[in-house]
Coordinates of C-alpha atoms in Angstrom, one line a residue:
M10 CA -0.3 14.5 -20.0
T11 CA -2.5 15.4 -22.9
S12 CA -6.3 15.1 -23.3
A13 CA -8.1 13.0 -25.9
D14 CA -11.3 13.8 -27.8
A15 CA -14.3 13.3 -25.6
T16 CA -16.7 12.0 -28.2
D17 CA -16.8 8.2 -27.5
G18 CA -16.5 7.4 -23.8
R19 CA -18.7 8.9 -21.1
A20 CA -17.2 11.0 -18.3
A21 CA -16.6 8.5 -15.5
V22 CA -14.1 10.0 -13.0
L23 CA -13.1 13.4 -11.8
A24 CA -9.6 12.7 -10.4
I25 CA -8.1 15.2 -8.0
D26 CA -4.5 15.1 -6.6
A27 CA -4.3 18.1 -4.3
G28 CA -0.9 18.7 -2.6
N29 CA 0.5 21.4 -0.4
S30 CA 2.1 23.2 -3.3
K31 CA -0.1 22.4 -6.3
T32 CA -3.3 20.7 -7.4
D33 CA -3.8 18.6 -10.5
L34 CA -7.3 17.7 -11.7
A35 CA -8.4 15.4 -14.6
I36 CA -11.7 14.2 -16.1
I37 CA -11.4 10.7 -17.4
D38 CA -13.8 8.6 -19.5
I39 CA -14.9 5.0 -18.8
D40 CA -12.3 3.8 -21.3
G41 CA -9.4 5.5 -19.5
R42 CA -9.1 8.4 -21.9
L43 CA -8.2 11.8 -20.5
M44 CA -10.9 14.2 -21.5
G45 CA -9.8 17.4 -19.7
A46 CA -7.2 18.6 -17.2
A47 CA -6.3 21.6 -15.1
R48 CA -3.7 22.7 -12.6
G49 CA -4.0 25.1 -9.7
P50 CA -2.4 26.2 -6.4
G51 CA -1.9 24.1 -3.3
F52 CA -4.8 22.7 -1.2
K53 CA -4.9 23.8 2.5
P54 CA -8.2 23.0 4.2
H55 CA -6.5 23.0 7.6
L56 CA -5.9 26.8 7.1
V57 CA -9.1 27.9 5.3
G58 CA -11.6 25.2 6.1
A59 CA -13.0 22.3 4.0
V60 CA -15.8 24.2 2.3
E61 CA -13.6 27.1 1.2
A62 CA -10.8 24.7 0.1
V63 CA -13.1 22.6 -2.0
S64 CA -14.8 25.7 -3.4
G65 CA -11.4 26.8 -4.6
L66 CA -11.3 23.7 -6.8
A67 CA -14.5 24.8 -8.7
P68 CA -12.6 27.0 -11.2
L69 CA -10.3 24.0 -12.0
V70 CA -13.3 21.7 -12.5
A71 CA -14.9 24.3 -14.8
K72 CA -11.7 24.5 -16.9
A73 CA -11.3 20.8 -17.2
S74 CA -15.1 20.4 -17.9
A75 CA -14.9 22.9 -20.7
E76 CA -11.9 21.1 -22.2
A77 CA -13.9 17.9 -21.9
G78 CA -17.0 19.4 -23.6
L79 CA -19.0 19.1 -20.4
A80 CA -19.4 22.8 -19.7
S81 CA -23.1 22.9 -20.2
R82 CA -23.8 20.2 -17.7
R83 CA -25.3 21.2 -14.3
G84 CA -26.1 19.3 -11.1
V85 CA -25.3 15.8 -10.1
G86 CA -23.8 13.8 -12.9
L87 CA -20.9 15.8 -14.3
V88 CA -19.1 12.5 -13.8
E89 CA -20.0 9.3 -12.2
H90 CA -17.4 9.4 -9.4
V91 CA -15.0 11.9 -7.7
S92 CA -11.7 10.3 -6.7
A93 CA -10.0 12.9 -4.4
C94 CA -6.5 12.3 -3.1
L95 CA -5.9 15.3 -0.9
A96 CA -3.1 16.6 1.2
N97 CA -4.1 17.6 4.7
A98 CA -6.8 15.0 4.8
D99 CA -5.2 13.1 7.6
F100 CA -8.0 12.4 10.2
P101 CA -11.4 10.7 9.6
S102 CA -13.1 13.9 10.7
E103 CA -11.2 15.9 8.1
R104 CA -12.0 13.4 5.3
Q105 CA -15.7 13.4 6.2
Q106 CA -15.8 17.2 6.1
L107 CA -14.1 17.2 2.7
R108 CA -16.5 14.5 1.4
D109 CA -19.4 16.6 2.5
A110 CA -18.0 19.7 0.8
I111 CA -17.3 17.8 -2.4
G112 CA -20.8 16.3 -2.3
A113 CA -22.3 19.8 -1.9
Q114 CA -20.6 20.7 -5.2
R115 CA -22.8 18.1 -7.0
W116 CA -20.0 17.1 -9.4
S117 CA -20.8 13.4 -9.1
R118 CA -23.1 10.7 -7.8
T119 CA -20.4 9.1 -5.6
S120 CA -17.1 10.3 -4.2
E121 CA -14.1 9.0 -2.2
V122 CA -11.6 11.1 -0.2
V123 CA -8.2 9.7 0.8
N124 CA -4.9 11.2 1.7
D125 CA -2.7 12.1 -1.3
T126 CA -0.2 9.5 -0.4
F127 CA -2.6 6.9 -1.9
A128 CA -2.4 8.6 -5.3
L129 CA 1.3 7.9 -5.3
L130 CA 0.7 4.4 -4.1
R131 CA -1.7 3.7 -6.9
A132 CA 0.3 5.6 -9.6
G133 CA 3.4 3.5 -8.9
G134 CA 1.9 0.1 -8.2
E135 CA 0.0 -2.3 -10.4
R136 CA -1.6 -3.9 -7.3
S137 CA -2.8 -2.7 -3.9
R138 CA 0.5 -3.7 -2.3
G139 CA 3.3 -1.4 -1.4
I140 CA 4.7 1.4 0.7
A141 CA 4.5 5.0 -0.6
V142 CA 6.6 7.8 0.9
V143 CA 5.9 11.4 -0.3
C144 CA 8.6 14.0 0.4
G145 CA 7.6 17.2 -1.3
A146 CA 6.7 20.4 0.5
G147 CA 5.9 18.1 3.5
I148 CA 6.5 14.4 4.3
N149 CA 4.1 11.5 4.7
C150 CA 3.8 7.8 4.1
A151 CA 1.1 5.1 3.5
G152 CA 1.3 1.4 3.1
Q153 CA -1.4 -1.0 1.8
L154 CA -1.9 -4.7 1.3
P155 CA -4.4 -6.5 -1.0
D156 CA -6.4 -7.7 2.0
G157 CA -7.3 -4.0 2.7
R158 CA -5.0 -3.4 5.6
T159 CA -3.3 0.0 5.6
A160 CA -0.7 1.9 7.6
T161 CA -0.9 5.6 7.7
F162 CA 0.5 8.6 9.7
A163 CA -1.1 11.8 11.0
A164 CA 1.6 13.9 9.2
V165 CA 0.5 17.3 10.5
G166 CA 3.9 18.6 11.3
H167 CA 6.1 18.8 14.3
I168 CA 3.3 17.8 16.8
S169 CA 2.8 14.5 15.0
G170 CA 6.5 13.7 14.9
D171 CA 7.3 14.7 11.4
W172 CA 10.6 16.0 10.2
G173 CA 11.6 17.2 6.7
G174 CA 10.1 17.9 3.4
G175 CA 11.1 20.8 1.2
G176 CA 9.2 23.3 3.3
H177 CA 11.2 22.3 6.4
L178 CA 14.6 21.7 4.8
W179 CA 15.2 25.3 3.5
Q180 CA 14.5 26.5 7.1
E181 CA 16.9 24.0 8.5
A182 CA 19.5 25.1 6.1
M183 CA 19.0 28.7 7.1
W184 CA 19.2 27.8 10.8
W185 CA 22.6 26.3 10.4
A186 CA 23.8 29.0 8.0
A187 CA 22.7 31.8 10.4
R188 CA 24.5 30.2 13.3
A189 CA 27.6 29.8 11.2
E190 CA 27.6 33.5 10.4
D191 CA 27.1 34.8 14.0
G192 CA 29.4 32.3 15.7
R193 CA 26.9 30.0 17.4
G194 CA 27.5 27.1 15.1
G195 CA 30.2 25.5 13.0
E196 CA 31.2 26.7 9.6
T197 CA 29.3 25.6 6.5
Q198 CA 29.2 26.6 2.9
L199 CA 25.5 27.2 3.3
R200 CA 26.5 30.5 4.9
T201 CA 27.5 32.0 1.6
A202 CA 25.6 29.7 -0.9
L203 CA 22.1 30.6 0.4
P204 CA 22.3 34.4 0.2
R205 CA 24.2 34.2 -3.1
H206 CA 21.1 32.5 -4.6
F207 CA 19.2 35.7 -4.1
E208 CA 22.1 37.9 -4.9
L209 CA 22.5 39.0 -1.3
A210 CA 25.8 39.6 0.4
S211 CA 25.3 37.8 3.7
M212 CA 23.0 35.6 5.8
A213 CA 22.1 38.7 7.8
A214 CA 20.8 40.2 4.6
L215 CA 18.9 37.0 3.7
I216 CA 17.4 36.7 7.1
E217 CA 16.1 40.3 6.9
A218 CA 14.8 39.8 3.4
V219 CA 12.8 36.7 4.3
H220 CA 11.6 38.2 7.5
L221 CA 10.3 41.4 5.8
G222 CA 8.9 39.5 2.8
I223 CA 11.4 41.1 0.4
V224 CA 12.1 37.4 -0.6
P225 CA 8.5 36.1 -0.7
S226 CA 7.6 33.0 1.1
D227 CA 6.7 31.2 -2.2
R228 CA 10.4 31.6 -3.3
C229 CA 12.0 30.3 -0.1
H230 CA 11.7 26.7 -1.3
E231 CA 14.3 27.5 -3.9
L232 CA 16.9 27.2 -1.1
T233 CA 16.2 23.5 -0.7
P234 CA 18.1 22.5 -3.9
I235 CA 20.9 24.7 -2.8
L236 CA 21.1 22.6 0.4
F237 CA 21.5 19.4 -1.7
E238 CA 24.1 21.0 -3.9
V239 CA 26.2 22.0 -0.9
A240 CA 25.8 18.6 0.6
E241 CA 27.1 17.0 -2.6
S242 CA 30.3 19.1 -2.3
G243 CA 31.2 17.3 1.0
D244 CA 30.0 20.0 3.4
E245 CA 29.6 18.3 6.7
I246 CA 26.6 20.3 8.1
A247 CA 24.6 20.2 4.8
G248 CA 25.4 16.5 4.5
D249 CA 24.1 15.8 8.0
I250 CA 20.8 17.5 7.2
V251 CA 20.4 15.4 4.0
R252 CA 21.3 12.2 5.8
R253 CA 18.8 13.1 8.6
Q254 CA 16.1 13.4 5.8
A255 CA 17.1 10.0 4.6
R256 CA 16.7 8.5 8.1
E257 CA 13.2 10.1 8.4
I258 CA 12.1 8.7 5.0
V259 CA 13.4 5.2 5.9
A260 CA 11.8 5.4 9.4
L261 CA 8.4 6.0 7.9
A262 CA 8.8 3.2 5.4
V263 CA 10.1 0.7 7.9
T264 CA 7.5 1.5 10.5
A265 CA 4.7 1.1 7.9
M266 CA 6.2 -2.3 6.9
S267 CA 6.4 -3.4 10.5
R268 CA 2.8 -2.4 11.1
L269 CA 1.7 -4.4 8.1
D270 CA 4.0 -7.4 9.2
V271 CA 5.9 -7.4 5.9
L272 CA 9.3 -6.3 7.1
D273 CA 10.8 -9.6 6.1
E274 CA 9.0 -9.9 2.7
P275 CA 9.8 -8.4 -0.7
I276 CA 7.9 -5.1 -1.1
E277 CA 8.3 -2.0 -3.2
V278 CA 8.9 1.4 -1.5
L279 CA 7.5 3.9 -3.9
L280 CA 9.1 7.4 -3.6
G281 CA 7.5 10.6 -4.8
G282 CA 7.2 14.3 -4.2
G283 CA 9.5 17.0 -5.5
V284 CA 12.4 16.3 -3.1
L285 CA 12.6 12.7 -4.1
T286 CA 11.8 12.9 -7.8
A287 CA 14.7 15.3 -8.1
R288 CA 16.9 12.3 -7.0
P289 CA 19.6 14.1 -5.1
R290 CA 22.5 11.7 -5.1
L291 CA 23.4 11.8 -1.4
L292 CA 19.8 11.5 -0.3
M293 CA 19.0 8.6 -2.6
T294 CA 22.2 6.6 -1.8
S295 CA 21.6 7.2 1.9
I296 CA 18.0 5.9 1.6
D297 CA 19.0 2.8 -0.2
A298 CA 21.8 2.0 2.3
L299 CA 19.6 2.5 5.4
L300 CA 16.7 0.6 3.9
R301 CA 18.9 -2.3 2.9
A302 CA 20.1 -2.6 6.5
A303 CA 16.6 -2.4 8.0
A304 CA 14.5 -4.2 5.4
P305 CA 16.8 -6.2 3.1
H306 CA 13.9 -7.5 0.9
A307 CA 12.5 -4.0 0.2
V308 CA 13.2 -2.3 -3.1
T309 CA 12.9 1.5 -3.7
R310 CA 11.5 3.0 -6.9
V311 CA 11.0 6.7 -7.8
V312 CA 7.6 7.2 -9.3
T313 CA 7.5 9.6 -12.2
T314 CA 3.9 9.0 -13.2
L315 CA 1.8 12.0 -12.2
P316 CA -0.1 11.3 -8.9
V317 CA -3.3 12.5 -10.5
I318 CA -3.1 9.4 -12.7
G319 CA -3.1 7.4 -9.5
A320 CA -6.2 9.2 -8.3
G321 CA -7.7 8.5 -11.7
L322 CA -6.8 4.8 -11.4
L323 CA -8.4 4.6 -8.0
G324 CA -11.5 6.1 -9.6
L325 CA -11.6 3.7 -12.4
D326 CA -11.2 0.9 -9.9
R327 CA -14.4 2.2 -8.2
V328 CA -16.5 2.5 -11.4
G329 CA -15.6 -1.0 -12.6
A330 CA -13.5 0.0 -15.6
T331 CA -11.6 -2.6 -17.6
D332 CA -8.0 -3.5 -17.2
E333 CA -7.5 -2.0 -20.7
A334 CA -9.0 1.3 -19.6
R335 CA -6.6 1.4 -16.6
Q336 CA -3.6 0.6 -18.8
R337 CA -4.7 3.3 -21.2
L338 CA -4.8 5.9 -18.4
R339 CA -1.5 4.8 -17.0
S340 CA 0.1 5.1 -20.4
S341 CA -1.1 8.7 -20.7
G342 CA 0.7 9.7 -17.6
A343 CA 4.0 7.8 -18.1

């Protein structure tokens, strides 16, 4: 995604796609041209509070604004509209707090806050119709129909019935590997493959290294691809974990379809997030088989367009941009 000269169109949208692991931000003009962009760390208002989390976006806004030639602007009107698709914006009260915090920054005259699943939904679909399942650091799903009906999930972890995502899968892999090593569980190649990734001799050494922070928490997600590699080799335990993830993804999609009463209709299931865009073979074939059995008219598609483009498209929808502008923006993120 590259930025264009900001000489002709006026700044229309500040698009924010803030996930658990990273945040992408873009300033887009009324003609759909990218004026400036920035990337930063994950967005976690549930841990630090809405005000602090949104304040953490300010350096990214400043960077994108400088690239767009808007650095000298102050007060309301940096852009017309903020389109914020945010992880951990699951409940109405959270979204309101985030809207208030964004409003206090005075970046725009209007703003909208939705869960980040809607960025994937808009990035992947030409119309407001489809099911989006995000499986990245966490897992979530949203469905939408042109009449405005939506289906969403709380997606705040174990207490809301969630299972999976990269942040969970590496821990699940370690759980089974640890039990294989000490005799509480069956044998699995995970027992040797996981510590080998960090050049450690055993699971005992890996457990100690993770516990003491010798292997930092931000590197533990590197074990998730190892899980998929071991599963591809035919390892029964690793394969069972991957197939469980497929069942969870399909359960979300099918439940959303059922809530929207489209279970027997053709509909796209848009797949995004790092776990799914990596396209692990066993995971993808399991998803397709399970979905075909439960919703034979549904079709899966992995979305490679950056979700921040989806946030931008939602913003262009709100400011009345032309179809040509939307197509220009979509092409910039293809």
